[in-house]
Coordinates of C-alpha atoms and ligand atoms in Angstrom, one line a residue:
X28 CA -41.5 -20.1 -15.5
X29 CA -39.1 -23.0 -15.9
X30 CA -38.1 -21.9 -19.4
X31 CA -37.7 -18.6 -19.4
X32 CA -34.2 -16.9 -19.4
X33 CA -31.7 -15.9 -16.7
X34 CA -29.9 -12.2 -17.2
X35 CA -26.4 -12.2 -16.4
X36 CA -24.7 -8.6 -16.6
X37 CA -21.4 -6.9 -16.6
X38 CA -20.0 -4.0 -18.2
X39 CA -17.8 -6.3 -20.2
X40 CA -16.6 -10.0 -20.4
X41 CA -16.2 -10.1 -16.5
X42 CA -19.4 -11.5 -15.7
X43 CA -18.2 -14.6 -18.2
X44 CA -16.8 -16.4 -15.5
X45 CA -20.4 -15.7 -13.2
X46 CA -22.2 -17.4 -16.5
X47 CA -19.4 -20.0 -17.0
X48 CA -19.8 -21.4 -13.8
X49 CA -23.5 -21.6 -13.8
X50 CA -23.5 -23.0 -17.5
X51 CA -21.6 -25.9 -15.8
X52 CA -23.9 -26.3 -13.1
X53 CA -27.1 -25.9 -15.1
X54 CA -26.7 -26.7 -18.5
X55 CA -30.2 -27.0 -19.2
X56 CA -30.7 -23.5 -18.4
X57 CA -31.5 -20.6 -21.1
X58 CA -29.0 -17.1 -20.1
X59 CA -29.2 -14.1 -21.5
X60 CA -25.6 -12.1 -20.9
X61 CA -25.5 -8.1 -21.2
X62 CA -22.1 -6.3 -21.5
X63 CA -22.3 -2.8 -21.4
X64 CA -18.9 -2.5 -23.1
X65 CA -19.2 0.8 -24.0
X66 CA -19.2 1.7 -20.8
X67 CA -16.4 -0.2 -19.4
X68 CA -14.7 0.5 -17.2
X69 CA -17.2 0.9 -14.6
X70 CA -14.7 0.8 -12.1
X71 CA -13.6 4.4 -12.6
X72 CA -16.9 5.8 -12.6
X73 CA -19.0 7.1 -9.9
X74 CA -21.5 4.7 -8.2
X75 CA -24.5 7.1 -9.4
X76 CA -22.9 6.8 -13.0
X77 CA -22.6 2.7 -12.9
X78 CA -26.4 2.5 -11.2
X79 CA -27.6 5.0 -14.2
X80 CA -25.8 2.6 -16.5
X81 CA -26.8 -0.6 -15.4
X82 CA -30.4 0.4 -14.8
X83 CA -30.6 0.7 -18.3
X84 CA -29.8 -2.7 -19.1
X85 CA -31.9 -4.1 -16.1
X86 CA -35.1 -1.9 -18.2
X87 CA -34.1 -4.2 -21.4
X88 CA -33.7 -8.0 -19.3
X89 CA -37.5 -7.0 -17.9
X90 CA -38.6 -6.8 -21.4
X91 CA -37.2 -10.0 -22.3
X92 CA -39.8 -12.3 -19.9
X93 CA -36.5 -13.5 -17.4
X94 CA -37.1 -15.5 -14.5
X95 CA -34.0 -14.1 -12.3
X96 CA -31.0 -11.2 -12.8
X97 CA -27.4 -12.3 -11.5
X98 CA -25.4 -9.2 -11.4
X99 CA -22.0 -10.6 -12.3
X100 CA -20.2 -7.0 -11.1
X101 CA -18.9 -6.1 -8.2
X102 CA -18.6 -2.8 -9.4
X103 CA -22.5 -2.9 -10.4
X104 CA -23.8 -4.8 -7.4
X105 CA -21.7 -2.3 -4.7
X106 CA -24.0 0.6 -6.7
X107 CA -27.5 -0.2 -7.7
X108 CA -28.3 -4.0 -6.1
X109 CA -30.9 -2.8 -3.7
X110 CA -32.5 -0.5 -6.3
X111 CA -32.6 -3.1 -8.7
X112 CA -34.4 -5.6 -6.2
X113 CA -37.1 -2.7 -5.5
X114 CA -37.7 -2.3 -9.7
X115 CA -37.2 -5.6 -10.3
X116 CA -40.2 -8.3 -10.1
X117 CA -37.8 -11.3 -10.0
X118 CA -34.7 -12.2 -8.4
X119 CA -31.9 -9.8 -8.4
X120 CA -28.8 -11.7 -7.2
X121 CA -25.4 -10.0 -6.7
X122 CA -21.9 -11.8 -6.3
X123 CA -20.4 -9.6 -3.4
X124 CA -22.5 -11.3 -0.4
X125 CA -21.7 -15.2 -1.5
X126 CA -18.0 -14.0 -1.7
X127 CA -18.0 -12.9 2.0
X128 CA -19.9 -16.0 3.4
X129 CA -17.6 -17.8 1.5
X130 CA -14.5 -15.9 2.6
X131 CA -15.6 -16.2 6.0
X132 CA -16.1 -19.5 6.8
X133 CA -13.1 -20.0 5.0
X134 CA -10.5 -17.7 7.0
X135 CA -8.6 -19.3 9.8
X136 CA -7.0 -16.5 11.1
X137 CA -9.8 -14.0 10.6
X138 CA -7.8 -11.6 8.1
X139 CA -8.9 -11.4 4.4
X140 CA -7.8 -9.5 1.2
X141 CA -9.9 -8.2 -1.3
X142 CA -8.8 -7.0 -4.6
X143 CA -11.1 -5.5 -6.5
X144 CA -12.3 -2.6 -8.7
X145 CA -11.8 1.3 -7.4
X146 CA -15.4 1.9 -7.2
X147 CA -15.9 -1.2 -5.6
X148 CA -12.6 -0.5 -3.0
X149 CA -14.3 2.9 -2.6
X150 CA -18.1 1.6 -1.7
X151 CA -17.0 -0.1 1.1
X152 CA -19.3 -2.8 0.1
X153 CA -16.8 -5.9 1.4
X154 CA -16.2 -4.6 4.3
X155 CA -19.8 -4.3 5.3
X156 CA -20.9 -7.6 3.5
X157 CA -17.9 -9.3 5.4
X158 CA -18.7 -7.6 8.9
X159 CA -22.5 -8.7 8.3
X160 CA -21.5 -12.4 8.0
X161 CA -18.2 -11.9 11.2
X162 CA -18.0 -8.4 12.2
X163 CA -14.0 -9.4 14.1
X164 CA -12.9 -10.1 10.6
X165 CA -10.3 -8.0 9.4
X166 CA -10.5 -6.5 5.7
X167 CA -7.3 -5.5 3.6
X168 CA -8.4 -4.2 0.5
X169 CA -6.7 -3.0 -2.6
X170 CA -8.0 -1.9 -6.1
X171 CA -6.6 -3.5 -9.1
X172 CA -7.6 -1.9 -11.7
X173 CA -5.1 -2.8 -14.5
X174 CA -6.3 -6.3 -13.6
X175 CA -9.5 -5.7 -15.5
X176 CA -8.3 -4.0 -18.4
X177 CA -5.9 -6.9 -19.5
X178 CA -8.8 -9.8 -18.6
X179 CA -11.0 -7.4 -20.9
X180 CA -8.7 -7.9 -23.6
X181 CA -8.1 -11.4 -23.1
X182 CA -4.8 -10.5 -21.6
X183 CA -4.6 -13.5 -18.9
X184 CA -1.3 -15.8 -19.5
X185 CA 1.2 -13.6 -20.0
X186 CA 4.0 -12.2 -18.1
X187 CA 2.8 -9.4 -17.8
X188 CA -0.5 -10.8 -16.4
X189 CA 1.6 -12.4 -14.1
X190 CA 3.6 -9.4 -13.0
X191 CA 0.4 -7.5 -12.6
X192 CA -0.9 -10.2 -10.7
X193 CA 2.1 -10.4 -8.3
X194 CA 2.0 -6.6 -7.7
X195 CA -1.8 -6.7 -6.7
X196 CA -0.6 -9.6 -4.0
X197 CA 2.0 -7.8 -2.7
X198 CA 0.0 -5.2 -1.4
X199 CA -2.2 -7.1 0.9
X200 CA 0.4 -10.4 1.8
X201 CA 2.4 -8.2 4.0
X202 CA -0.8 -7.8 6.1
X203 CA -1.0 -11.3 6.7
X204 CA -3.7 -12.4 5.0
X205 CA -4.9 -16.2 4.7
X206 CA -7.9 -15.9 2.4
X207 CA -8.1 -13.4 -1.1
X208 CA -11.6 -12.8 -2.9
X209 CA -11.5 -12.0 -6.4
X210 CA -13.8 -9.1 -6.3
X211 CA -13.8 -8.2 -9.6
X212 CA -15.1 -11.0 -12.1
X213 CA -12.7 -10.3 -14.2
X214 CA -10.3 -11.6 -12.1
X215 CA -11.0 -15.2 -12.3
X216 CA -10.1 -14.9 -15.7
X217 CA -6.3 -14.7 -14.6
X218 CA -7.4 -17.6 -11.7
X219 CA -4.3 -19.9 -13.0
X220 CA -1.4 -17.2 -12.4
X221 CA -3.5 -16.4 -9.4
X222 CA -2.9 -19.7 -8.0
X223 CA 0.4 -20.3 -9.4
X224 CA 1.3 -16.9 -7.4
X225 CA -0.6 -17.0 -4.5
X226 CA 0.8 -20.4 -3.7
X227 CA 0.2 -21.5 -0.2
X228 CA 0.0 -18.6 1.5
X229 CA -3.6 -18.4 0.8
X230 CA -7.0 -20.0 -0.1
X231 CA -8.9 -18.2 -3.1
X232 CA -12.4 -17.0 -3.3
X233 CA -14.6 -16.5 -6.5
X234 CA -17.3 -14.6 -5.3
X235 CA -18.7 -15.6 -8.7
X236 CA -18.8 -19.1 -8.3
X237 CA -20.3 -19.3 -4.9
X238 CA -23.1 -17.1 -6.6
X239 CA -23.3 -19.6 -9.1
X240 CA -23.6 -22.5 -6.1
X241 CA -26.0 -20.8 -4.5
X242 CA -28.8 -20.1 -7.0
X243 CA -31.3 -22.6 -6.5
X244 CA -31.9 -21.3 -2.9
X245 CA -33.3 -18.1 -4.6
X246 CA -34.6 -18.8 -7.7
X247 CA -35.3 -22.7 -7.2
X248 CA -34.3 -26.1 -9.0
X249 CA -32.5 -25.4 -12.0
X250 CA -31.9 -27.6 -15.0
X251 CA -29.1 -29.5 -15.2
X252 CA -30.0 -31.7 -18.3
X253 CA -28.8 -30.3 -22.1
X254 CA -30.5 -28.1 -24.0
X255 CA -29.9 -24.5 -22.5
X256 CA -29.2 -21.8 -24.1
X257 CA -26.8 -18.8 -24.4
X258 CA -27.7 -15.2 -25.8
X259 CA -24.9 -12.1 -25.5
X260 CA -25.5 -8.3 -26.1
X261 CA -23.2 -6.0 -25.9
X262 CA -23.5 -2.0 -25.9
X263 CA -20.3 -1.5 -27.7
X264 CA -18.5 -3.2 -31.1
X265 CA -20.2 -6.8 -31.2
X266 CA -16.9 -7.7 -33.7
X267 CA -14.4 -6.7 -30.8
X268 CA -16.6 -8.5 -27.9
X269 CA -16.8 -11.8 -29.9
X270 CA -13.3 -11.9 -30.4
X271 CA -12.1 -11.0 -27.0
X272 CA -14.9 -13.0 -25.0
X273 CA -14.2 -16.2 -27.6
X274 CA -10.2 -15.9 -26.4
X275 CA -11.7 -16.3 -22.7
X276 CA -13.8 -18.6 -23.3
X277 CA -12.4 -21.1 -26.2
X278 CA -14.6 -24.1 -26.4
X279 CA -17.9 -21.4 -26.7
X280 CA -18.8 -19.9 -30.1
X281 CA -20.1 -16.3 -29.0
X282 CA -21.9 -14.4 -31.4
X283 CA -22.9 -11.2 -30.0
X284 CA -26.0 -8.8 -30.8
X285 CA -25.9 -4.9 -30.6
X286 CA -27.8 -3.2 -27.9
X287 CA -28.6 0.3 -28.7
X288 CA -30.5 2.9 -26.5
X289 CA -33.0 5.1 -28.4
X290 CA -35.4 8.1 -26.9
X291 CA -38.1 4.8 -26.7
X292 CA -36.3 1.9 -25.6
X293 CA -33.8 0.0 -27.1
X294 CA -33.0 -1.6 -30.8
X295 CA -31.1 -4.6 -31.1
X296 CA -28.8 -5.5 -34.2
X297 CA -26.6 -8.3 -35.2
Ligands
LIG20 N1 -16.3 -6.9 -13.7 C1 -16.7 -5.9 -12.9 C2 -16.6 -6.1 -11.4 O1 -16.8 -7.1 -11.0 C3 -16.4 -4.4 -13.4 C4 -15.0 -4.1 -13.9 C5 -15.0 -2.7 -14.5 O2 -15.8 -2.4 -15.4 O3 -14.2 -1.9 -14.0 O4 -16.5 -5.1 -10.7

């Protein structure tokens, strides 16, 4: 059981900063990561759509002997995490529920943004996750969804990152907020303009990050020594996802494989 793989999944590079964090942590662990890139965005679609989509990738992690699934998507865990628990026989973890705790031990005056997909804005999923954990805590959402396309395409230090950024704060500041989740793990690939512009007006939660934290309690000890390992399908151009993922993630050589469906399965190509 120790050895076996842990399935990260987004429908793009988001869910890098969900595996970065727990490759830091436990770098002794092996990690499968699945991008459904031709899919992405997921935050446009439908919930049905994104559960369809994402239930697909779950069917190939099963095949590959896992010992847990982190769902590193909002987007994905607001639609399908309960129905992937109930088809899953190991651990399904999502990111939104670590964000709220977090969020809410961390708020001093009870009132806290979330920026996030549409889909995600739509689900309602924060505000329920949030009110589960304080139900007086105030919610100010707001969808961001030019946020993702630039982290997709590595587009996370420029000025018009920043810009974008700044826009997305300015719609919940005004509402006096004192804590913002990153609900989207895409965001945390912008986290250093984040900071730079939320300043201190605010204290930042990566929901991803406090997923990463809490994964022992659910799957148990975790290996912290060397000698993991790191695999990466993607559903769209493995070229384009190399390049974009390896200009988010510098120091990590990513060579992605293909993930095709067929009427039987899946094929898998380099
Ligand atoms: N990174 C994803 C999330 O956390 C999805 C972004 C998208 O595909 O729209 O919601």
């Amino acid at each position: 059981m120790v050895n076996r793989p842990i399935a990260v999944f987004d429908s793009g590079a988001g869910g890098l900063t969900v595996l970065r964090r727990a490759w830091e942590l436990y770098p002794g662990e092996h990690f499968i990561y699945g991008a459904d890139s031709q899919h992405f965005p997921y935050g446009s679609r439908s919930l049905d759509e994104v559960k369809a989509l994402f239930l697909r990738f779950l069917d190939f992690f099963m095949t590959q002997d896992i010992k847990a699934v982190i769902v590193a998507c909002n987007t994905a865990t607001a639609a399908a995490l309960e129905t992937a628990q109930r088809l899953c026989p190991v651990p399904v973890i999502g990111v939104v529920y670590p964000g709220a705790e977090k969020a809410v031990k961390t708020t001093a005056n009870g009132r806290i943004g979330v920026l996030s997909t549409y889909a995600t804005y739509k689900s309602g999923i924060y505000r329920r996750a949030i009110a589960h954990y304080d139900h007086r805590a105030e919610v100010v959402q707001w969808p961001c969804p030019v946020l993702v396309t630039m982290a997709e395409l590595g587009n996370i230090e420029t000025y018009q990152a920043r810009l974008a950024v700044r826009e997305c704060l300015n719609m919940i500041f005004p509402q006096n907020v004192d804590t913002v989740v990153l609900g989207c793990t895409h965001f945390p690939h912008m986290e250093r303009i984040f900071y730079e512009e939320v300043g201190e007006r605010a204290r930042i939660i990566d929901p991803g990050y406090e997923t990463a934290k809490h994964l022992p309690e659910v799957i148990g000890p975790l290996l912290s020594g060397p000698g993991g390992s790191i695999q990466f399908y993607t559903s769209g151009n493995p070229r384009d996802f190399n390049r974009n993922s390896s200009s988010l993630w510098p120091n990590l050589a990513i060579a992605s494989k293909s993930i095709t469906w067929t009427p039987d399965g899946y094929e898998l190509r380099l």
